[in-house]
Short mmCIF file of C-alpha atoms in Angstrom, two decimals:
data_model
loop_
_atom_site.label_atom_id
_atom_site.label_comp_id
_atom_site.label_asym_id
_atom_site.label_seq_id
_atom_site.Cartn_x
_atom_site.Cartn_y
_atom_site.Cartn_z
CA MET A 1 0.00 0.00 0.00
CA LYS A 2 2.93 2.32 -0.55
CA GLU A 3 0.98 4.44 -3.02
CA ALA A 4 -1.77 4.96 -0.45
CA THR A 5 0.56 6.61 2.04
CA ASN A 6 2.93 8.52 -0.26
CA TYR A 7 2.45 12.12 0.93
CA ASP A 8 4.56 13.51 -1.92
CA LEU A 9 2.25 11.96 -4.49
CA LEU A 10 -0.80 13.21 -2.61
CA ASP A 11 0.62 16.68 -1.97
CA GLY A 12 -0.21 16.40 1.72
CA GLY A 13 -3.82 15.49 1.01
CA ARG A 14 -4.51 18.15 -1.62
CA LYS A 15 -4.81 15.25 -4.03
CA LEU A 16 -6.54 11.96 -3.29
CA PRO A 17 -7.17 8.71 -5.23
CA LEU A 18 -10.80 9.32 -6.15
CA VAL A 19 -12.87 6.33 -7.25
CA GLU A 20 -16.14 8.21 -7.65
CA ASP A 21 -18.21 11.02 -6.19
CA PHE A 22 -21.97 11.41 -6.51
CA TYR A 23 -25.10 12.83 -4.88
CA THR A 24 -27.48 10.19 -3.54
CA ILE A 25 -29.44 9.02 -0.49
CA GLN A 26 -27.60 7.46 2.46
CA GLY A 27 -28.69 3.85 2.45
CA GLU A 28 -27.61 2.42 5.80
CA GLY A 29 -26.87 3.13 9.44
CA PHE A 30 -28.01 6.06 11.55
CA HIS A 31 -28.37 8.51 8.64
CA THR A 32 -30.43 6.20 6.43
CA GLY A 33 -32.71 8.14 4.12
CA LYS A 34 -30.78 11.41 4.25
CA PRO A 35 -29.45 13.02 1.05
CA ALA A 36 -25.66 13.15 1.00
CA TYR A 37 -22.79 13.67 -1.42
CA PHE A 38 -20.54 10.61 -1.40
CA ILE A 39 -16.78 10.82 -1.92
CA ARG A 40 -15.33 7.34 -2.39
CA LEU A 41 -11.56 6.94 -2.17
CA GLY A 42 -9.55 4.05 -3.56
CA GLY A 43 -7.28 1.79 -1.56
CA CYS A 44 -8.03 -0.70 1.19
CA ASP A 45 -5.78 -3.07 3.12
CA VAL A 46 -8.53 -4.67 5.22
CA GLY A 47 -9.83 -7.00 2.49
CA CYS A 48 -13.24 -8.31 3.60
CA ARG A 49 -14.08 -11.30 1.40
CA TRP A 50 -17.74 -10.23 1.21
CA CYS A 51 -16.95 -6.59 0.35
CA ASP A 52 -19.29 -5.15 -2.29
CA ALA A 53 -16.73 -2.51 -3.31
CA LYS A 54 -13.69 -4.64 -4.11
CA TYR A 55 -13.10 -2.47 -7.17
CA THR A 56 -11.84 0.20 -4.77
CA TRP A 57 -9.06 -1.86 -3.20
CA ASN A 58 -6.17 -1.09 -5.56
CA PRO A 59 -5.20 2.60 -5.29
CA LYS A 60 -3.03 2.31 -8.41
CA LEU A 61 -6.22 2.29 -10.46
CA TYR A 62 -7.17 5.76 -9.27
CA PRO A 63 -4.64 8.52 -9.99
CA PRO A 64 -4.63 11.34 -7.42
CA THR A 65 -7.36 13.89 -8.09
CA ASP A 66 -7.14 17.51 -6.97
CA ILE A 67 -9.56 17.95 -4.08
CA SER A 68 -10.63 21.35 -5.42
CA GLU A 69 -12.42 19.52 -8.24
CA VAL A 70 -14.24 17.29 -5.78
CA VAL A 71 -15.22 20.21 -3.57
CA ARG A 72 -16.48 22.15 -6.60
CA ARG A 73 -18.76 19.27 -7.63
CA ALA A 74 -19.97 18.68 -4.08
CA THR A 75 -20.90 22.32 -3.56
CA SER A 76 -22.61 22.65 -6.94
CA CYS A 77 -25.56 20.52 -5.81
CA GLN A 78 -28.05 20.80 -2.94
CA ALA A 79 -26.15 18.45 -0.63
CA GLN A 80 -25.88 19.55 2.99
CA ALA A 81 -23.87 16.51 4.09
CA ILE A 82 -20.80 14.73 2.77
CA VAL A 83 -19.95 11.05 3.27
CA ILE A 84 -16.27 10.16 2.91
CA THR A 85 -15.92 6.43 2.34
CA GLY A 86 -13.83 3.88 0.48
CA GLY A 87 -12.00 1.62 0.39
CA GLU A 88 -10.50 2.77 3.66
CA PRO A 89 -10.38 6.57 3.62
CA LEU A 90 -8.14 6.90 6.68
CA LEU A 91 -5.23 5.63 4.61
CA TYR A 92 -4.93 9.24 3.46
CA PRO A 93 -4.40 12.70 4.99
CA LEU A 94 -7.95 14.06 5.01
CA GLY A 95 -7.29 17.44 6.64
CA PRO A 96 -7.27 19.55 3.45
CA LEU A 97 -10.42 17.93 2.04
CA THR A 98 -12.44 18.19 5.24
CA SER A 99 -11.29 21.77 5.89
CA ALA A 100 -12.34 22.83 2.40
CA LEU A 101 -15.75 21.19 2.77
CA LYS A 102 -16.30 22.68 6.23
CA GLY A 103 -15.50 26.07 4.73
CA HIS A 104 -18.73 25.69 2.76
CA GLY A 105 -20.75 24.84 5.86
CA LEU A 106 -21.19 21.17 5.02
CA LYS A 107 -21.60 18.38 7.56
CA ILE A 108 -18.96 15.69 7.11
CA PHE A 109 -19.57 12.01 7.82
CA LEU A 110 -16.84 9.37 7.78
CA GLU A 111 -17.24 5.64 7.16
CA THR A 112 -14.19 3.69 8.34
CA SER A 113 -12.92 0.42 9.74
CA GLY A 114 -10.90 2.50 12.20
CA SER A 115 -7.75 0.56 11.41
CA HIS A 116 -5.63 3.64 10.62
CA PRO A 117 -4.92 6.91 12.46
CA PHE A 118 -7.46 9.69 12.10
CA SER A 119 -6.87 12.90 10.19
CA GLY A 120 -9.33 15.62 9.29
CA TYR A 121 -12.52 16.94 10.89
CA PHE A 122 -15.76 14.97 11.06
CA ASP A 123 -19.23 15.73 12.40
CA TRP A 124 -20.09 12.02 12.48
CA VAL A 125 -17.94 8.89 12.49
CA CYS A 126 -19.43 5.53 11.54
CA LEU A 127 -17.07 2.81 12.76
CA SER A 128 -17.44 -0.57 11.05
CA PRO A 129 -14.86 -2.85 12.72
CA LYS A 130 -13.35 -5.84 10.95
CA ARG A 131 -11.90 -8.91 12.66
CA GLN A 132 -8.88 -9.27 10.37
CA GLN A 133 -7.71 -5.73 11.10
CA PRO A 134 -9.37 -4.40 14.26
CA PRO A 135 -9.80 -0.71 15.01
CA LEU A 136 -7.15 1.37 16.71
CA PRO A 137 -8.08 2.47 20.25
CA GLU A 138 -8.78 6.06 19.14
CA ALA A 139 -11.46 4.86 16.73
CA PHE A 140 -13.68 3.69 19.57
CA TRP A 141 -13.82 7.01 21.40
CA ARG A 142 -14.28 8.91 18.14
CA ALA A 143 -17.20 6.75 16.97
CA HIS A 144 -20.70 8.20 16.98
CA GLU A 145 -22.04 5.04 15.40
CA LEU A 146 -20.89 1.42 15.57
CA LYS A 147 -22.04 -0.65 12.60
CA VAL A 148 -21.12 -4.32 12.69
CA ILE A 149 -21.66 -6.53 9.64
CA VAL A 150 -23.15 -9.88 10.63
CA GLU A 151 -22.52 -12.88 8.39
CA ARG A 152 -22.98 -15.63 10.99
CA GLU A 153 -24.09 -16.00 14.60
CA ALA A 154 -20.52 -15.80 15.95
CA ASP A 155 -20.33 -12.22 14.66
CA LEU A 156 -22.70 -11.18 17.44
CA GLN A 157 -20.01 -11.89 20.02
CA TRP A 158 -17.58 -9.78 17.98
CA ALA A 159 -20.18 -7.02 17.91
CA GLU A 160 -20.53 -7.05 21.69
CA ARG A 161 -16.77 -6.92 22.22
CA ASN A 162 -16.61 -3.78 20.11
CA ALA A 163 -19.66 -2.26 21.78
CA GLU A 164 -17.88 -2.52 25.14
CA GLN A 165 -15.21 -0.13 23.86
CA VAL A 166 -17.27 2.72 22.41
CA GLY A 167 -18.73 5.65 24.33
CA ARG A 168 -22.11 5.48 26.05
CA GLU A 169 -23.73 7.77 23.49
CA CYS A 170 -22.54 5.75 20.49
CA LYS A 171 -25.41 4.34 18.40
CA LEU A 172 -25.20 0.57 17.90
CA PHE A 173 -26.20 -1.16 14.66
CA LEU A 174 -26.13 -4.73 13.41
CA GLN A 175 -26.25 -5.04 9.63
CA PRO A 176 -26.76 -8.35 7.81
CA GLU A 177 -24.14 -9.16 5.19
CA TRP A 178 -26.06 -8.69 1.95
CA SER A 179 -25.52 -12.14 0.42
CA VAL A 180 -26.98 -13.89 3.49
CA SER A 181 -29.39 -11.20 4.63
CA GLU A 182 -32.54 -13.28 4.25
CA GLU A 183 -31.07 -16.18 6.20
CA ILE A 184 -29.52 -14.09 8.97
CA MET A 185 -32.32 -11.55 9.46
CA PRO A 186 -34.52 -13.70 11.74
CA LEU A 187 -31.53 -14.14 14.06
CA LEU A 188 -30.88 -10.40 14.13
CA VAL A 189 -34.52 -9.60 14.81
CA GLU A 190 -34.63 -11.87 17.83
CA TYR A 191 -31.23 -10.71 19.06
CA VAL A 192 -32.12 -7.01 18.92
CA LYS A 193 -35.46 -7.69 20.64
CA ALA A 194 -33.49 -9.33 23.46
CA HIS A 195 -30.71 -6.70 23.42
CA PRO A 196 -32.49 -3.38 22.74
CA ALA A 197 -29.33 -1.29 22.91
CA TRP A 198 -28.82 -2.48 19.33
CA ASN A 199 -30.64 -1.43 16.17
CA ILE A 200 -30.84 -3.17 12.80
CA SER A 201 -29.35 -1.49 9.74
CA ILE A 202 -30.47 -2.56 6.27
CA GLN A 203 -28.82 -1.58 3.00
CA THR A 204 -31.86 0.30 1.78
CA HIS A 205 -30.02 1.82 -1.20
CA LYS A 206 -29.93 -1.63 -2.77
CA TYR A 207 -33.73 -1.78 -2.59
CA MET A 208 -33.95 1.73 -4.04
CA HIS A 209 -31.53 0.73 -6.83
CA ILE A 210 -29.30 3.72 -6.25
CA PRO A 211 -25.55 3.92 -5.56
#
């Protein structure tokens, strides 16, 4: 992942490996249903086998893009919120991008595995921890939302271990892995009924057929 952390290539974060950016509706987690401008960065070293964005993993496929272009597009639409996602966006210095967006009065949401040090300013952090590369300690106290992907029953124990480390005000979500969602949903329903600190997150954007 050398390319993902080469500050000379990225000009200190003034350029970033952009996969895509678009205005849509947030499809999952606490902000489900809210309009938001998504900025998706390339590069990920976590490597979830069930990832539905594997095309983002290799940063070499996405030459660094000047953030001024991204900010211009984001501010040209009616979006009031920005979602920075990936890949794993914390591979990169996000200070310049988030500062530029905040300068336009936009709310900034981050989606991350928490496996790399934080940079930049965020109004909301959605932490989605992964077993193969667990979050750094700082990710837990920064998280406003904990979203754990559930593929099998054993993932519920993993979810609880992570929930023990976040703040008391952090919102807790269990989200079925899409390919097994129908099979795993009855388990999640019963689990959340028995453990009401948790909520269920569904990938509603896939039902709406939007990105």
